[in-house]
mmCIF file of C-alpha atoms in Angstrom:
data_model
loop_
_atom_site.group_PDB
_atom_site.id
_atom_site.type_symbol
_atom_site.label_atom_id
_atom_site.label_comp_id
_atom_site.label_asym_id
_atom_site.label_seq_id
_atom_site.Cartn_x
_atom_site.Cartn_y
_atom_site.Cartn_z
ATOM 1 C CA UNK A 1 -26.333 -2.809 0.537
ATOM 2 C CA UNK A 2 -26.308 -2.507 -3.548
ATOM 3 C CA UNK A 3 -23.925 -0.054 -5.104
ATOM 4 C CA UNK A 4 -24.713 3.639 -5.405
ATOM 5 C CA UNK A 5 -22.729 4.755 -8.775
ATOM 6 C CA UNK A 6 -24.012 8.097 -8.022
ATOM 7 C CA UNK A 7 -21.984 8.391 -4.534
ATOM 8 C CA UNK A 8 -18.344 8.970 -4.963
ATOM 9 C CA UNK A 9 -16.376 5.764 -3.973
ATOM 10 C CA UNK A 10 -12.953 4.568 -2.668
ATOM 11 C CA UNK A 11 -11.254 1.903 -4.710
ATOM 12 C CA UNK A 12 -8.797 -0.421 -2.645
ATOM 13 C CA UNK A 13 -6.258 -2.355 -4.239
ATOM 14 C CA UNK A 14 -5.193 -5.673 -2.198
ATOM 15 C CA UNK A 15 -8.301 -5.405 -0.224
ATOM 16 C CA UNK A 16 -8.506 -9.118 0.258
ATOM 17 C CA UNK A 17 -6.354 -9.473 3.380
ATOM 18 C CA UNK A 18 -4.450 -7.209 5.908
ATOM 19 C CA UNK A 19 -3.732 -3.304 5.410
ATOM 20 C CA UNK A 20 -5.843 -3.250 2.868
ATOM 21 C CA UNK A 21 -8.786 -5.390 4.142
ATOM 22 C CA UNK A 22 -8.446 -2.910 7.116
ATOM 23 C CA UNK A 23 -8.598 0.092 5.325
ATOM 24 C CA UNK A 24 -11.626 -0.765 3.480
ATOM 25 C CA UNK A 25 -13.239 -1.441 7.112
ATOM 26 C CA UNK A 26 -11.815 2.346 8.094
ATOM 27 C CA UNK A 27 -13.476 3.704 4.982
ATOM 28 C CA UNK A 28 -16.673 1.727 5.576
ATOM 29 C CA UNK A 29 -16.959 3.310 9.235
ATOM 30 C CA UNK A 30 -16.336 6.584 7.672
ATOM 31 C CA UNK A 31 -19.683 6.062 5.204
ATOM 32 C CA UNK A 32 -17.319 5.783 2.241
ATOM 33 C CA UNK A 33 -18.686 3.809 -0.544
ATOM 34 C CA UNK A 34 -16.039 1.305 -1.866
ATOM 35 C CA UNK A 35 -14.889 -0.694 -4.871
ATOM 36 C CA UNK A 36 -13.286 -3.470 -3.590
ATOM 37 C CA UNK A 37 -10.737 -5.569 -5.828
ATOM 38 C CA UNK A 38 -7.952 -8.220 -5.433
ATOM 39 C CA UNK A 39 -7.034 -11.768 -6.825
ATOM 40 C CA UNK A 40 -9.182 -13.366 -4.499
ATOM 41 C CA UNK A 41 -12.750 -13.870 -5.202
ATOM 42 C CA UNK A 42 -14.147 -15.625 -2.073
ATOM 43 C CA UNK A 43 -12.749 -12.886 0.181
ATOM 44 C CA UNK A 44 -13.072 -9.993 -1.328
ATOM 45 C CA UNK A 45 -17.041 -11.317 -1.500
ATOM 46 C CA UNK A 46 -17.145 -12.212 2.130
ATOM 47 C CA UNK A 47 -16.041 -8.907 3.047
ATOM 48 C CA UNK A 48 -17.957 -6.786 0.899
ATOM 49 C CA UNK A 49 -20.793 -9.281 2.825
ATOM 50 C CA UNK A 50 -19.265 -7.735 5.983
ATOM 51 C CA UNK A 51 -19.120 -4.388 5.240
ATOM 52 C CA UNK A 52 -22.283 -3.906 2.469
ATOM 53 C CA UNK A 53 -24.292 -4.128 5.927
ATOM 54 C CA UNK A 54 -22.665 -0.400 6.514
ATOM 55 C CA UNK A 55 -21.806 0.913 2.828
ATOM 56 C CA UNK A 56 -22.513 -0.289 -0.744
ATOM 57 C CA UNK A 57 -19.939 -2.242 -1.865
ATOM 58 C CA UNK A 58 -18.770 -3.065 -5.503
ATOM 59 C CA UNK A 59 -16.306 -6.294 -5.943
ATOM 60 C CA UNK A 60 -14.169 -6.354 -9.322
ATOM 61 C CA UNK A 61 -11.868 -9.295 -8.853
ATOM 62 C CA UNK A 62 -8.085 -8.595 -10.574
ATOM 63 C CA UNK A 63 -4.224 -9.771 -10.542
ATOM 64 C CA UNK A 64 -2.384 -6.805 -10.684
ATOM 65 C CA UNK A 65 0.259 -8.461 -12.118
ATOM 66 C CA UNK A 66 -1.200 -8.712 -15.426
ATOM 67 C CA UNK A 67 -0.802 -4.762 -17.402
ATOM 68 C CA UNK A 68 -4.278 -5.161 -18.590
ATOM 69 C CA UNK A 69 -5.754 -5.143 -15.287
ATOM 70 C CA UNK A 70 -5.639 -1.149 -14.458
ATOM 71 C CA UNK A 71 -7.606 -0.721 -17.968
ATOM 72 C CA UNK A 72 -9.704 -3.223 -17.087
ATOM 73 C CA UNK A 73 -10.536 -2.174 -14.057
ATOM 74 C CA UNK A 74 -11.446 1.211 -15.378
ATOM 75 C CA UNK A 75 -13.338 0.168 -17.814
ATOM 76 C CA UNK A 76 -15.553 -1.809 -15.015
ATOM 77 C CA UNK A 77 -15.670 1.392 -12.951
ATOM 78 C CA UNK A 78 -16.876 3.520 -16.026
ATOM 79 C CA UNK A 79 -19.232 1.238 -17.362
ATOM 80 C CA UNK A 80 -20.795 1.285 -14.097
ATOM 81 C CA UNK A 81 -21.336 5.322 -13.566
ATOM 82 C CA UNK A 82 -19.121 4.960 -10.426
ATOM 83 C CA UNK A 83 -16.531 7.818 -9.424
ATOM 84 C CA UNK A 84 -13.801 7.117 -7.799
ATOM 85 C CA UNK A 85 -12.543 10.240 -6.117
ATOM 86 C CA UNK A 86 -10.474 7.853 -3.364
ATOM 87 C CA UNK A 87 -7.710 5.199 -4.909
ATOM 88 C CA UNK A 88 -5.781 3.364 -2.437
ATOM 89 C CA UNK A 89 -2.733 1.528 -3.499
ATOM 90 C CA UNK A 90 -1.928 -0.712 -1.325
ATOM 91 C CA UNK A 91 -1.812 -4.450 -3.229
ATOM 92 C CA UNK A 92 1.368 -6.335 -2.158
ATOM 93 C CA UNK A 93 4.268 -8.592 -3.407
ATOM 94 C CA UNK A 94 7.176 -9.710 -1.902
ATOM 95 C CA UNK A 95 10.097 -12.103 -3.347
ATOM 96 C CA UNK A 96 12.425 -13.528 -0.612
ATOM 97 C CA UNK A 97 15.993 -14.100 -0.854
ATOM 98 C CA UNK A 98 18.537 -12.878 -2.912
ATOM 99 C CA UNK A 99 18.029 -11.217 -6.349
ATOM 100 C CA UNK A 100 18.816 -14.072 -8.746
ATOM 101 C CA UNK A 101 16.854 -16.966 -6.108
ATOM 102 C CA UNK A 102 13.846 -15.970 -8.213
ATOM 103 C CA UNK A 103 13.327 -15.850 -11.991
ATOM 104 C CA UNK A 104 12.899 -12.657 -14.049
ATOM 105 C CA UNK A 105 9.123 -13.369 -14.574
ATOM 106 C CA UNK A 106 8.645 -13.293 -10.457
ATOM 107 C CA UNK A 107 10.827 -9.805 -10.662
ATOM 108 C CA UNK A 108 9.063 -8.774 -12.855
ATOM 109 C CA UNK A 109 4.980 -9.258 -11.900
ATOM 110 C CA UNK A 110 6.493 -7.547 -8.551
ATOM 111 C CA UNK A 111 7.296 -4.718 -10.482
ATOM 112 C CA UNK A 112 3.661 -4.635 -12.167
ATOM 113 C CA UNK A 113 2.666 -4.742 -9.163
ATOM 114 C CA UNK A 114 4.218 -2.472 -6.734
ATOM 115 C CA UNK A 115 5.364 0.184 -9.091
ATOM 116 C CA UNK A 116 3.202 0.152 -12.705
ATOM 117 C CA UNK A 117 0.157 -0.819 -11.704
ATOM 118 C CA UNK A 118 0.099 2.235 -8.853
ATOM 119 C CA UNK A 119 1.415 4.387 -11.895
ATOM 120 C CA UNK A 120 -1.308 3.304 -14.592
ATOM 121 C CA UNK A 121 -4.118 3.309 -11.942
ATOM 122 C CA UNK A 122 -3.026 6.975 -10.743
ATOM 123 C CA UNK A 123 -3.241 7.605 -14.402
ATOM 124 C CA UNK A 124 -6.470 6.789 -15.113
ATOM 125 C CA UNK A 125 -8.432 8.038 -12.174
ATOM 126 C CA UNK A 126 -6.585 11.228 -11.083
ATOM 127 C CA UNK A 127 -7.941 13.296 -13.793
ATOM 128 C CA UNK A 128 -11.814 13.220 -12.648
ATOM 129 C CA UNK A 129 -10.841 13.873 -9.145
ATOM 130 C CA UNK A 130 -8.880 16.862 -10.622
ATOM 131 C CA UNK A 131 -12.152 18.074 -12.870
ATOM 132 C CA UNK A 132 -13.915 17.407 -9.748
ATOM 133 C CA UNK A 133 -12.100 19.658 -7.580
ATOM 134 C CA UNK A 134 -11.937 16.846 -4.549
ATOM 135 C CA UNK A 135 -9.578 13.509 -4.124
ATOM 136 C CA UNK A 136 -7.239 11.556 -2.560
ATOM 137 C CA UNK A 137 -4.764 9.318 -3.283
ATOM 138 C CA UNK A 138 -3.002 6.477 -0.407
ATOM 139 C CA UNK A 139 0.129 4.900 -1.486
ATOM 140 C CA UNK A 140 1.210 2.110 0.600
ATOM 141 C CA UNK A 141 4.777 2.118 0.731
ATOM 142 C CA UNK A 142 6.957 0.953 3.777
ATOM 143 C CA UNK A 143 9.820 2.054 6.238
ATOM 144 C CA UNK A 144 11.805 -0.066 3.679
ATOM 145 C CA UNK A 145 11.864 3.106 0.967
ATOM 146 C CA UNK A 146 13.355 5.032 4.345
ATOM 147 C CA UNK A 147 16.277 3.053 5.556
ATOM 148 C CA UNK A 148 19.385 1.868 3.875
ATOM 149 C CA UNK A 149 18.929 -0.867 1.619
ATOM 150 C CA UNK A 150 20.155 -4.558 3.041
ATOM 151 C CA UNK A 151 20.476 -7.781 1.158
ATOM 152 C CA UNK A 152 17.755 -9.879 0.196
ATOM 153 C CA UNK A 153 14.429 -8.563 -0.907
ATOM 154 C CA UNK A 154 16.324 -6.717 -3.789
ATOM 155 C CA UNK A 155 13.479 -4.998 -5.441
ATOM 156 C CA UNK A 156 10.930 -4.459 -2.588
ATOM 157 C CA UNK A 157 12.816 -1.138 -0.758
ATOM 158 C CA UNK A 158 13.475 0.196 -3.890
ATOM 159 C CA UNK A 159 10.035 0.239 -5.324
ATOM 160 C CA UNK A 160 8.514 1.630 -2.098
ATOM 161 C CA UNK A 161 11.549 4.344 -2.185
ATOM 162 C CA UNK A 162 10.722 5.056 -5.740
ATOM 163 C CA UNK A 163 6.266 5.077 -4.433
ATOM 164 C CA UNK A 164 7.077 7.573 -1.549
ATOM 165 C CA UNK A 165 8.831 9.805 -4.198
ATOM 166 C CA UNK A 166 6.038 9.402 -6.652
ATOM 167 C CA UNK A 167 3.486 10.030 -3.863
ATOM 168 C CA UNK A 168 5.424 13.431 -2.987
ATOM 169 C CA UNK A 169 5.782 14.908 -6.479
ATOM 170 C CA UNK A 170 2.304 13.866 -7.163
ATOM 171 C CA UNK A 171 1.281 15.921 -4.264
ATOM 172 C CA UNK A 172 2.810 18.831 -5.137
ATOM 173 C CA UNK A 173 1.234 18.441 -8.564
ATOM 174 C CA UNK A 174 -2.228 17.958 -7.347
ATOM 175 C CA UNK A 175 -2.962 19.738 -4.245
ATOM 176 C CA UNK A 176 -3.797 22.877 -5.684
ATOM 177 C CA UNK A 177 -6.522 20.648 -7.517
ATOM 178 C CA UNK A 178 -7.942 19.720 -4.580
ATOM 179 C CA UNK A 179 -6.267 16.278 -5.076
ATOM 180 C CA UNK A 180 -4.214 14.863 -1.970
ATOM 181 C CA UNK A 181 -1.542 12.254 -1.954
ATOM 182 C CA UNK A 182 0.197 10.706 0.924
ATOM 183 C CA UNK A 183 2.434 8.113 1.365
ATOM 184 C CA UNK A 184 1.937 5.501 4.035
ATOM 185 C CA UNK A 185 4.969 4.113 5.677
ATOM 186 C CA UNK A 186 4.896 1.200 8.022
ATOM 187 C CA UNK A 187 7.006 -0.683 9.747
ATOM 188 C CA UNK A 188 6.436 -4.031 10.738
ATOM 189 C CA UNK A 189 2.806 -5.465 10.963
ATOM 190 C CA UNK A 190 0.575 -7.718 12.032
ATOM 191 C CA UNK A 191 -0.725 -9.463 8.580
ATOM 192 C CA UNK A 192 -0.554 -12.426 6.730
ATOM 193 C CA UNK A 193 1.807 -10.684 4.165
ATOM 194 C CA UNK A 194 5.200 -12.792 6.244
ATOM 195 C CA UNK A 195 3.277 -15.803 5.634
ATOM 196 C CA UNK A 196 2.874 -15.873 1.886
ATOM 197 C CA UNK A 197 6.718 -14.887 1.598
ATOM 198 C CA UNK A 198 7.956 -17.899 3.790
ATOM 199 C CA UNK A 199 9.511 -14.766 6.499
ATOM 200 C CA UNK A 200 6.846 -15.580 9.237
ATOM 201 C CA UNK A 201 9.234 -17.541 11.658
ATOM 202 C CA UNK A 202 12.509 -14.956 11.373
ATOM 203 C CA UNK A 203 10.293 -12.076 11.515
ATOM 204 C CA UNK A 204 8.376 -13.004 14.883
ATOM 205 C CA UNK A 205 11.757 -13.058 16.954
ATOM 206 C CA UNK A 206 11.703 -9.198 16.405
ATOM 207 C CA UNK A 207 10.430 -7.207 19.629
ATOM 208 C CA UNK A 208 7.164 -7.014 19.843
ATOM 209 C CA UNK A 209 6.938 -3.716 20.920
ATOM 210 C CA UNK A 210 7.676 -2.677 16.981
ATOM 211 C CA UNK A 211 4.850 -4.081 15.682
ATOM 212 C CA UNK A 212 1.294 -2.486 14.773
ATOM 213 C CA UNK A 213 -1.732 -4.059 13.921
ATOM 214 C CA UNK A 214 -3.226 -3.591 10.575
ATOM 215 C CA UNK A 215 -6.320 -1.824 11.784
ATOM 216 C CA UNK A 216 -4.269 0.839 13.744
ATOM 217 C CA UNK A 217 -2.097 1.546 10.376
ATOM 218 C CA UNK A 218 -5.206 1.509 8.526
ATOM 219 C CA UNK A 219 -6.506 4.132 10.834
ATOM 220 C CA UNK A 220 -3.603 6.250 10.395
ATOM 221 C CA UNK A 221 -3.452 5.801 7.047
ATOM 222 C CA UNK A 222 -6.871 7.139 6.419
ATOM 223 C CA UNK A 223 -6.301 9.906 8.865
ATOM 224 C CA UNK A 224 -3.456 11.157 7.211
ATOM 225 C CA UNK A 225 -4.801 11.021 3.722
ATOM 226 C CA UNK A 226 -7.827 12.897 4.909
ATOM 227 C CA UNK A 227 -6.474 15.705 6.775
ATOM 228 C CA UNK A 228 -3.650 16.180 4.091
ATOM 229 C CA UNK A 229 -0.349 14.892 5.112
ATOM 230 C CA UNK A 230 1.947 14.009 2.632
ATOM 231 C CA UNK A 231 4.030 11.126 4.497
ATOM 232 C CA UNK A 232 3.364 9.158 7.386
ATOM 233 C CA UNK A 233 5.647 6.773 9.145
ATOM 234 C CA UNK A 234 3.618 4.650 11.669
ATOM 235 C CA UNK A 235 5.277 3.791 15.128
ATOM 236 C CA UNK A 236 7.139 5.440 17.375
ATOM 237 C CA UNK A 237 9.558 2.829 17.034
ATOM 238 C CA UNK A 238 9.615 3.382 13.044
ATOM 239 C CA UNK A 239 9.682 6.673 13.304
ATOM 240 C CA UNK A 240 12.866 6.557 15.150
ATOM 241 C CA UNK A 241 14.929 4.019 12.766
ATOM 242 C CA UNK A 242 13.411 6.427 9.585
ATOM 243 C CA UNK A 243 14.990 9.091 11.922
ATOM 244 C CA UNK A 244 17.970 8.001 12.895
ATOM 245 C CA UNK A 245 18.579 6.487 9.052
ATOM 246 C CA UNK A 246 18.164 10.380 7.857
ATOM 247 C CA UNK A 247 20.488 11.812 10.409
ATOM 248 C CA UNK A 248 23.511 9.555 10.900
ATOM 249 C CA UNK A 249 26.317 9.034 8.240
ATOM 250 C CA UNK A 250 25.560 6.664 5.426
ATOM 251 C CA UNK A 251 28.022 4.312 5.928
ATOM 252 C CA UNK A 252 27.167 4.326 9.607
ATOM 253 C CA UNK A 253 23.431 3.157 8.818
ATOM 254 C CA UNK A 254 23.885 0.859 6.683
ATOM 255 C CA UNK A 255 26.054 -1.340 8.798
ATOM 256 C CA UNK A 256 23.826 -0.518 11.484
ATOM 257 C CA UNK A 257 20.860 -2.158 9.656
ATOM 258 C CA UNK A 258 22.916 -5.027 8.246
ATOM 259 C CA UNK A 259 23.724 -6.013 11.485
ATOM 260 C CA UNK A 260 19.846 -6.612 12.425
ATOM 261 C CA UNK A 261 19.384 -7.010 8.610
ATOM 262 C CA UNK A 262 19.064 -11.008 8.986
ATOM 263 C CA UNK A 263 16.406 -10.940 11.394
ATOM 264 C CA UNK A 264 13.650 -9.668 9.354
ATOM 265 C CA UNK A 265 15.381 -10.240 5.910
ATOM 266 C CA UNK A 266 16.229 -13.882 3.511
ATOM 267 C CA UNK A 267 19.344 -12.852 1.562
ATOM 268 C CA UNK A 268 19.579 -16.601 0.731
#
């Protein structure tokens, strides 16, 4: 199906693979119109393939990592007549181990990344959605920003921390806009993400009864963002470590989480 610039459109970030592959699909059975963009070409083509048979789909291929690419992608979106009154932040990066295993330039894409990149993009687009009256913004963050920090990881927990703040102040800014922002807080899930950051084989010893497939965070996601929520923690399971993180001493939690820390974590 070709694009309709006149038709207001979602534009996923990281829509290549997992949450944010699913998400698109979520939007697509909703009749949204989407702008599809990640680093990788070939997939982000097959699934606009998929989906185009349902909504029109526009591809704009980008590495987040590089500060250009929120201009650039705005530009593209312009130039094209298409308005963008749903941006979903979602794209991904993870660095194992400890914080000086990895060189500054690795830190510091991550930080593009997870934290500027969702700050420039919400930049540019939120003020049409404002003028419009009508828009919403999904931030994917993760249980991580809930729960006391453990070792290894160093910079992922306290990004999504500082994008579930960010997500709530931003709400308060822009709901009486018309503008809704909600922060989306999983727990562990079924993706591909464990594999890229060499976690896969610790990670799959954890219970299996805490883990959610993409496509059923995706669906919450969407839901939540729709109807208005601000936050959403996925899981029961999740819902009871953010819980139990928020209600039991400090000190108490941390060593709690430490304790379990290794299983899911490469502070190596």
């Amino acid at each position: 199906m070709p694009p309709s610039p006149s038709l207001p459109h979602a534009l996923v970030t990281g829509a290549s693979s997992g949450i944010g592959t699913d998400i698109a699909r979520e939007y697509a059975r909703r009749g949204k119109p989407l702008v599809l963009t990640a680093r990788r070409l070939d997939r982000l083509e097959a699934l606009a393939a998929e989906l185009g048979k349902q909504v029109p789909c526009t591809v704009l291929a980008a590495d987040l990592a590089d500060p250009a690419a929120p201009e650039a992608l705005f530009a593209q979106t312009l130039g094209r007549g298409i308005f963008v009154d749903t941006l979903v932040n979602n794209a991904g990066f993870g660095v194992p181990g400890r914080y000086l295993s990895a060189d500054w330039k690795t830190h510091a894409d991550s930080i593009q990344v997870l934290l500027t990149s969702v700050a420039h993009l919400t930049h540019l687009y939120l003020p049409a959605m404002e003028a419009a009256g009508r828009g919403r913004i999904l931030n994917v963050a993760s249980l991580a920003g809930l729960v006391p920090a453990t070792a290894g990881h160093t910079l992922y927990g306290a990004t999504k921390a500082w994008l579930i703040r960010f997500s709530e102040t931003l709400d308060q800014e822009s709901r009486g806009r018309g503008v809704y922002v909600t922060a989306l807080c999983p727990g562990m899930t079924y993706t591909e993400f464990h594999d890229v950051n060499g976690m896969r084989e610790k990670v799959s010893k954890l219970p299996k009864g805490i883990w959610l497939t993409s496509a059923e965070v995706a669906r919450q996601g969407v839901e939540a963002v729709e109807s208005g929520r601000v936050r959403l923690v996925t899981g029961r399971s999740n819902k009871l470590i953010a819980g139990l993180s928020k209600y039991l001493p400090d000190a108490l939690a941390r060593a709690l989480l430490a304790s379990k820390a290794k299983d899911f974590r490469d502070a190596d």
